Short mmCIF file of C-alpha atoms and ligand atoms in Angstrom, two decimals:
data_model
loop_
_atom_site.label_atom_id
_atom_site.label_comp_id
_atom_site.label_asym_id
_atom_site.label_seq_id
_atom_site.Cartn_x
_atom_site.Cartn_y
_atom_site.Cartn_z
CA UNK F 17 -2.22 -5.30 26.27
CA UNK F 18 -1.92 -3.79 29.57
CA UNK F 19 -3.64 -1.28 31.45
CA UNK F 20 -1.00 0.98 31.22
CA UNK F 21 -0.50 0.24 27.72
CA UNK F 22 -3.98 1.22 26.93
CA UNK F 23 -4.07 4.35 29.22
CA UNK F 24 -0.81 5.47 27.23
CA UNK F 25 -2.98 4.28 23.98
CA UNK F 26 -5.50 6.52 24.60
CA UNK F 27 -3.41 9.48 25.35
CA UNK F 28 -1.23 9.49 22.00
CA UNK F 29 -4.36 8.68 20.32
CA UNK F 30 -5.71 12.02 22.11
CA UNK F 31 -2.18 13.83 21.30
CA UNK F 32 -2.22 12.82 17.32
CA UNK F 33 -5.88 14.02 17.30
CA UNK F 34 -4.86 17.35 18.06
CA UNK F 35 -1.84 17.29 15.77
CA UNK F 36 -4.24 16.20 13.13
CA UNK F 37 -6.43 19.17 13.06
CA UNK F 38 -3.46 21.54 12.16
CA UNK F 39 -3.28 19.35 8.95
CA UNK F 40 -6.63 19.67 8.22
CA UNK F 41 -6.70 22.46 6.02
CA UNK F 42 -3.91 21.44 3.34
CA UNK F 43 -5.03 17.46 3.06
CA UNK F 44 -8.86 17.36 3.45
CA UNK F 45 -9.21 18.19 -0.30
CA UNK F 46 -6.93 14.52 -1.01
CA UNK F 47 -7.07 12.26 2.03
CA UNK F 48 -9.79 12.25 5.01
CA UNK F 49 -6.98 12.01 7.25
CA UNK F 50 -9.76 10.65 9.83
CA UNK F 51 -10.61 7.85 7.93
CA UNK F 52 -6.99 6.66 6.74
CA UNK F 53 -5.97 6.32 10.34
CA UNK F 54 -9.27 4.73 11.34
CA UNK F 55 -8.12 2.44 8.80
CA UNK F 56 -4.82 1.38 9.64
CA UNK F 57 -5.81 1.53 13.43
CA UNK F 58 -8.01 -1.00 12.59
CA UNK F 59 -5.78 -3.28 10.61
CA UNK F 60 -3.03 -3.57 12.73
CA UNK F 61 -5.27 -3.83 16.54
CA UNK F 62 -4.75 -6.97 17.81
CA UNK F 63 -8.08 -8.37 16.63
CA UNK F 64 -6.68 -8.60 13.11
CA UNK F 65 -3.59 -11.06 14.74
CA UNK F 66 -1.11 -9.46 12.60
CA UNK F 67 -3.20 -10.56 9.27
CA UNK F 68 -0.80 -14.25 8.29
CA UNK F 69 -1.85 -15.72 5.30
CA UNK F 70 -4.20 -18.41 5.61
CA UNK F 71 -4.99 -17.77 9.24
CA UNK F 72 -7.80 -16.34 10.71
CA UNK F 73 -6.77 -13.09 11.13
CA UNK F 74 -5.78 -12.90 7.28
CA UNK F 75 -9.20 -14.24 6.79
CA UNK F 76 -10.62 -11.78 8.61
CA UNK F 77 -8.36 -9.21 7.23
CA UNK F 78 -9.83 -10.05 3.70
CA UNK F 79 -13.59 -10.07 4.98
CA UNK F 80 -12.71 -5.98 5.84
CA UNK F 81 -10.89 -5.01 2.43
CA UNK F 82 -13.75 -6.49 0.42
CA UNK F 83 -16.40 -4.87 2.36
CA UNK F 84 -14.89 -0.96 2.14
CA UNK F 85 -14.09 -2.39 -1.55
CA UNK F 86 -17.60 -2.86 -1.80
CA UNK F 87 -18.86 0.37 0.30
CA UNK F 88 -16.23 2.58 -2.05
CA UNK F 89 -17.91 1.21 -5.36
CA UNK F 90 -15.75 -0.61 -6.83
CA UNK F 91 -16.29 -3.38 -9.25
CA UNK F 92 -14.80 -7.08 -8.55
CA UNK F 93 -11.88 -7.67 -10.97
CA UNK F 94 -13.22 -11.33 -11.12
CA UNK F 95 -16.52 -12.67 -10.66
CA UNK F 96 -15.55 -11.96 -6.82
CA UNK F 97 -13.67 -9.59 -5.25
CA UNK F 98 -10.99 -12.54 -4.26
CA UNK F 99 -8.24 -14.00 -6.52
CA UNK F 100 -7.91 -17.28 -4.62
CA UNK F 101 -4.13 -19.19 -4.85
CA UNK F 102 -2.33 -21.34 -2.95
CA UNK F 103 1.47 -22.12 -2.07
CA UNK F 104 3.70 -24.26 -0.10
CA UNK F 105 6.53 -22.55 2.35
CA UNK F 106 8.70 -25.24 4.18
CA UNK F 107 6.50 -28.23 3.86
CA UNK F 108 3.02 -25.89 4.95
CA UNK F 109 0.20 -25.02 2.74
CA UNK F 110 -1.39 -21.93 2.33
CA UNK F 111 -4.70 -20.42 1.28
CA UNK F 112 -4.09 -17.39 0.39
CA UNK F 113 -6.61 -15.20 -2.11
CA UNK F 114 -5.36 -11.40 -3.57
CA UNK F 115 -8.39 -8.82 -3.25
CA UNK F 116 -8.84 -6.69 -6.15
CA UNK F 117 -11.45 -4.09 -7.08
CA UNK F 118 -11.19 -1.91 -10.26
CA UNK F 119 -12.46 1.32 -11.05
CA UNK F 120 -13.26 1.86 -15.06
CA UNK F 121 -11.27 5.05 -16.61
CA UNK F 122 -13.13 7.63 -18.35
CA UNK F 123 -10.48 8.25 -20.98
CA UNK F 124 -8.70 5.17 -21.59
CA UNK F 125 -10.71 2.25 -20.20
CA UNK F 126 -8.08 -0.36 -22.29
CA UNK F 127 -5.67 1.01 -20.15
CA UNK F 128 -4.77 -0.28 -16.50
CA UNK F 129 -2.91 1.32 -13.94
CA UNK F 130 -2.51 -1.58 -10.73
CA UNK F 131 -2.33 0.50 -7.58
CA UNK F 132 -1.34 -2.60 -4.77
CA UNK F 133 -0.41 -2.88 -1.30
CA UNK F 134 0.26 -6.20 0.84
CA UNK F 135 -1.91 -7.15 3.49
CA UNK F 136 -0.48 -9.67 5.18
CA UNK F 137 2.28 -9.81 7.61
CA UNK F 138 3.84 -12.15 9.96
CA UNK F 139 0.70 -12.65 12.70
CA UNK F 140 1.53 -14.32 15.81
CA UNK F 141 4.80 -16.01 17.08
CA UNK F 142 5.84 -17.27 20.26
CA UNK F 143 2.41 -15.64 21.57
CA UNK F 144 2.99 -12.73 20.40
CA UNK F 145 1.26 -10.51 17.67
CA UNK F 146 3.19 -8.83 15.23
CA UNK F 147 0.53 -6.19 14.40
CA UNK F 148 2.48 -4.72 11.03
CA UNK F 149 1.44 -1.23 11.21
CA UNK F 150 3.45 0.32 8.94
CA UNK F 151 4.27 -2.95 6.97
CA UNK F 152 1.60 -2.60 5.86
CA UNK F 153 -1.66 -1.54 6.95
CA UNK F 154 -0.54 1.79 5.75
CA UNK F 155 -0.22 0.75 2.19
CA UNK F 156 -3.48 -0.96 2.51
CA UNK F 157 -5.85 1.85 4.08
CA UNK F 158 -3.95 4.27 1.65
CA UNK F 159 -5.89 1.78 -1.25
CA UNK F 160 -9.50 3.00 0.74
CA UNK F 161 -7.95 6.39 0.40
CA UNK F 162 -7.74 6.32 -3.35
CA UNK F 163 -10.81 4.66 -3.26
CA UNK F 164 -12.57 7.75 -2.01
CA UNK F 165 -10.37 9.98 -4.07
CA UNK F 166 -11.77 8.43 -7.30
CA UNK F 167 -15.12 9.24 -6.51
CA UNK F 168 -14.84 12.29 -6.62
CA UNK F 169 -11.94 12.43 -9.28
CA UNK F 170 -12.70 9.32 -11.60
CA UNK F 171 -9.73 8.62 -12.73
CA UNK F 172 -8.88 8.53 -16.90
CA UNK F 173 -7.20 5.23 -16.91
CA UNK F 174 -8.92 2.32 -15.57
CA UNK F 175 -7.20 1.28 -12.23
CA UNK F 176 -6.97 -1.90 -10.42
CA UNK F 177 -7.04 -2.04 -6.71
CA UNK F 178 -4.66 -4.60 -5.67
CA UNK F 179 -4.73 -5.64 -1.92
CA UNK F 180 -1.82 -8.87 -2.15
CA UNK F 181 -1.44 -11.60 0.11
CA UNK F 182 1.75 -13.81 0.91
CA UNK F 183 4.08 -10.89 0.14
CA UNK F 184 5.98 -12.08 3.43
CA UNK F 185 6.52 -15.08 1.91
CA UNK F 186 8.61 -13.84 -1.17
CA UNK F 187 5.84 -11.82 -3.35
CA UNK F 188 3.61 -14.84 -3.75
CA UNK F 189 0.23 -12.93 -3.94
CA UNK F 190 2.13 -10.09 -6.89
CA UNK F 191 3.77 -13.18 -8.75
CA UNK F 192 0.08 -15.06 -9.02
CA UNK F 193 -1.16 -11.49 -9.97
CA UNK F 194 0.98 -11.65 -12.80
CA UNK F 195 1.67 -15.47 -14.15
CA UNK F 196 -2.60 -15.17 -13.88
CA UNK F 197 -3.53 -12.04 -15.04
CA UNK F 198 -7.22 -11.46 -15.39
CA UNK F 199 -6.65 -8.55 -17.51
CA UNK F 200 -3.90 -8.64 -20.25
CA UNK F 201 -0.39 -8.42 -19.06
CA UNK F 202 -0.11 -5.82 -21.81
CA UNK F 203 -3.17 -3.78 -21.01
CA UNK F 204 -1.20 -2.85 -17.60
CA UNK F 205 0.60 0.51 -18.20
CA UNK F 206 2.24 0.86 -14.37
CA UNK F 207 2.50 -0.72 -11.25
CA UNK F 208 2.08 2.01 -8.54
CA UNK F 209 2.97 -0.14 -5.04
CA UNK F 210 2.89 1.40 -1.20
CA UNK F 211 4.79 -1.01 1.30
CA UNK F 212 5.39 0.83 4.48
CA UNK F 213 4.91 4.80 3.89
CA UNK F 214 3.44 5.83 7.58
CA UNK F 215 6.85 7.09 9.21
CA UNK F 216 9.91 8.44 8.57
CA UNK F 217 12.84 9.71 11.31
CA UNK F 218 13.97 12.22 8.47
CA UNK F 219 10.03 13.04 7.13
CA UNK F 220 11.15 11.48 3.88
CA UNK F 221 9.45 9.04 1.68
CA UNK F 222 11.41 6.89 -0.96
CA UNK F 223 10.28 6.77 -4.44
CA UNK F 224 11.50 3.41 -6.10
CA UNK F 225 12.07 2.78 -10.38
CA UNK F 226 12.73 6.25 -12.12
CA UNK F 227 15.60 4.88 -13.02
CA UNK F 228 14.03 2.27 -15.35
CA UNK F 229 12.00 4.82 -16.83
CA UNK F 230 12.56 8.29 -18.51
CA UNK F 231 8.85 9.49 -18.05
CA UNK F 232 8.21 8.85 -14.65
CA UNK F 233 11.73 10.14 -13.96
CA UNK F 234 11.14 13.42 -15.40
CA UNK F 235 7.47 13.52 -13.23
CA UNK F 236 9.32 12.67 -10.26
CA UNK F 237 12.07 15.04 -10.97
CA UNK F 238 9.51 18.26 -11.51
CA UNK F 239 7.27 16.92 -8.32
CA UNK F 240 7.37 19.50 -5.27
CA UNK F 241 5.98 18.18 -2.45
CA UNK F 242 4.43 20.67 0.34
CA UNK F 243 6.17 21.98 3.10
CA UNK F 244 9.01 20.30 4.35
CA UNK F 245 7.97 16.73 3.11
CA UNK F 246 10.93 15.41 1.56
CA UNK F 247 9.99 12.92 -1.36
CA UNK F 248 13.38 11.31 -2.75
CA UNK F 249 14.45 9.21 -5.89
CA UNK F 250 16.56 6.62 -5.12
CA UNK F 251 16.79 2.83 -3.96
CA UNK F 252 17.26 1.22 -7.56
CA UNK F 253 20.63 0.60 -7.47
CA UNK F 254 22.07 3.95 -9.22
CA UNK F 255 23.14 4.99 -5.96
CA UNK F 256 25.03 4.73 -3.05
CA UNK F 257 21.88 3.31 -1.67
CA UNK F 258 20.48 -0.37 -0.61
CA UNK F 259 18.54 -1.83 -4.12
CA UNK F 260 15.04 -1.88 -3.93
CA UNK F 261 13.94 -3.07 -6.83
CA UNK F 262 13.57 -6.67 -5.39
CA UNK F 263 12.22 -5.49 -2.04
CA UNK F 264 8.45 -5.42 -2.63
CA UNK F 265 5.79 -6.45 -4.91
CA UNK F 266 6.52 -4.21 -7.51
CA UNK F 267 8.93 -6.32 -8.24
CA UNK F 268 6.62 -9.33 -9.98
CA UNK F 269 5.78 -6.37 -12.16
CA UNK F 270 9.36 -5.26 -13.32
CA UNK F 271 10.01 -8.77 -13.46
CA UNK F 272 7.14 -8.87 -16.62
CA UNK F 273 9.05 -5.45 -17.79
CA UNK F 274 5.73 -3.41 -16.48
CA UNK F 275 6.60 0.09 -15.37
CA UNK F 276 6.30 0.54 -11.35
CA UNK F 277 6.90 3.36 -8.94
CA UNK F 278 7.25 1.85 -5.43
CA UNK F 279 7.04 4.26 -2.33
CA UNK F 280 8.44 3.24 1.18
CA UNK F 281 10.18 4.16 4.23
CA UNK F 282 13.83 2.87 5.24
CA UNK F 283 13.61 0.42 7.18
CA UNK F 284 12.96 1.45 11.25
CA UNK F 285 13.75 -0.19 14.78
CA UNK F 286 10.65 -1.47 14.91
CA UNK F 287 10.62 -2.75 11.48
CA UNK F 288 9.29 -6.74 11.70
CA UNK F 289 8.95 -6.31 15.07
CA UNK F 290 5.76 -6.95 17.16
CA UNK F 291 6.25 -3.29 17.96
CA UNK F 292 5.12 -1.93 14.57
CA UNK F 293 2.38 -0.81 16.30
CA UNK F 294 -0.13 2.30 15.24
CA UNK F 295 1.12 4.13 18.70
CA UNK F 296 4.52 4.33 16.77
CA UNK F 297 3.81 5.57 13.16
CA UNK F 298 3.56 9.40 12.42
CA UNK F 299 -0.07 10.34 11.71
CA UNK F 300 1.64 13.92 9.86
CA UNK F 301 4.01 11.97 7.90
CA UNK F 302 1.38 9.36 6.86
CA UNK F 303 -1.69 11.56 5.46
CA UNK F 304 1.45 13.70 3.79
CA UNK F 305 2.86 10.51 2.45
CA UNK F 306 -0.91 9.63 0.80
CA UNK F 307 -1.61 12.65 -0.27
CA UNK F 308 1.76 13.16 -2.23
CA UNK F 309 1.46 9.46 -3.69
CA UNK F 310 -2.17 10.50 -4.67
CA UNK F 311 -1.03 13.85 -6.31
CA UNK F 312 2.17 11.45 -8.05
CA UNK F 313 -1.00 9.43 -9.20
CA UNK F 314 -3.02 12.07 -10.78
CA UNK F 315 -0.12 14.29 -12.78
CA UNK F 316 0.65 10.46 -13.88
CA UNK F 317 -3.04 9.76 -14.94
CA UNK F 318 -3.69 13.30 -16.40
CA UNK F 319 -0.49 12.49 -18.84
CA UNK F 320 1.10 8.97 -19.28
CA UNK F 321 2.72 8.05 -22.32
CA UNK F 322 1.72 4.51 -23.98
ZN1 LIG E 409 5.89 -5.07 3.63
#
């Protein structure tokens, strides 16, 4: 990073600080905005080196999920916090281990709703780190988010945590998730997954598998976000629309017929690029984004059908 680059830095930083505190008032109730950008400005600084599985900035990247896992109170899924696995991808082995934490419901502890994001992303190539802001330390500081939410708002299901690993490899950390459950396959009600939900050109946030579902449809359907936040059905091939059903790890839930809502951006010019840096996602559209997935979450909670 240059001198320059860290001068500029230091000035958006200062500019989104100031456009924070005129959000202030409508998302401090949901989301510490504060802390979720802490978060993901964390995750994706070049000390993480773009978090590849197996490497020692995933490693490192798993050492910092268990400990706010940890700080947040929540309980290991398995005797540890880690769900270790590994894989081969063209003739190279991986370690790779999902983190998951769970949070017992008040109302229906039998009951599991798995709220996941990916950690890992595509670390460093050619010399060059690939920092993944958006894809996906948002998803992943959004977990801390909920996290904090729940203790103040324990929520009535029992939900699962899930930070996955390999997901740049083709889902591998969702698919062990699920071909290894440590909770029964048919204990899991829903699948909620974030993959890339800090930015949007149009301030709009995708909201994948209604169409596989006539609940959550009709949830989504009555939903209102605030202001001009634009939260939009669509992706799951009933539309005009690229498919997203396939596109995330959501999908190694459908694939076990598991209800999921997935929320994401469309894809952006800095999308797998070592420019998907925190300078370029939109702190406004990001704490929006987590607070409207968090309000999805709770109207979900407060009356799912079994
Ligand atoms: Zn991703």
């Amino acid at each position: 990073m240059s001198l320059k680059t860290v001068f500029l830095s230091i000035c958006i930083v200062l500019l989104c600080a100031d456009s924070f505190s005129q959000v202030t008032s409508e998302s401090d109730s949901i989301v510490d905005k504060k802390y979720l950008l802490m978060h993901l400005q964390t995750l994706s600084s070049d000390a993480f080196e773009g978090r590849k599985t197996g490497a020692k900035g995933g490693v490192k990247t798993r050492k910092y999920i268990i400990n706010q896992f940890y700080n947040l109170g929540l309980k290991p899924l398995n005797e540890t916090y880690e769900q270790p696995f590994f894989f081969v991808h063209q003739r190279n082995e991986y370690k790779a281990a999902n983190i998951l934490g769970w949070i017992e419901g008040t109302e229906k502890p039998d009951s599991f709703i798995v709220i996941s994001a990916h950690y890992d992303h595509e670390g460093i190539k050619k010399g060059i780190i690939y920092n993944g802001a958006d894809d996906n330390a948002s998803g992943v500081s959004a977990l801390f988010s909920f996290a904090e939410y729940f203790k103040k708002h324990p929520p009535k299901h029992s939900v699962i945590l899930a930070a996955f690993d390999g997901e740049e490899f083709g889902l591998k950390g969702s698919k062990y998730f699920v071909n290894n459950s440590i909770v029964p396959l048919n204990k899991i009600k829903l699948n909620i997954n974030l993959d890339m939900i800090s930015r949007s050109a149009n301030n709009e946030l995708f909201v994948v598998g209604t169409r596989y579902n006539a609940f959550l449809k009709q949830l989504i359907v009555n939903f209102k976000p605030s202001g001009n936040f634009k939260l939009t059905a669509g992706h799951d091939g009933a539309d005009q629309q690229e498919n997203w059903t396939y596109a995330s790890d959501h999908t190694s839930f459908y694939k076990k017929n598991i209800p999921f809502l997935y929320f994401g951006v469309e894809d952006h010019e800095d999308y797998h690029m070592p420019s998907d840096d925190f300078e370029n996602i939109n702190p406004e559209f990001y704490v929006q984004a987590v607070k409207t997935i968090i309000s999805v979450f709770s109207r979900i909670d407060t009356s799912f059908v079994h």
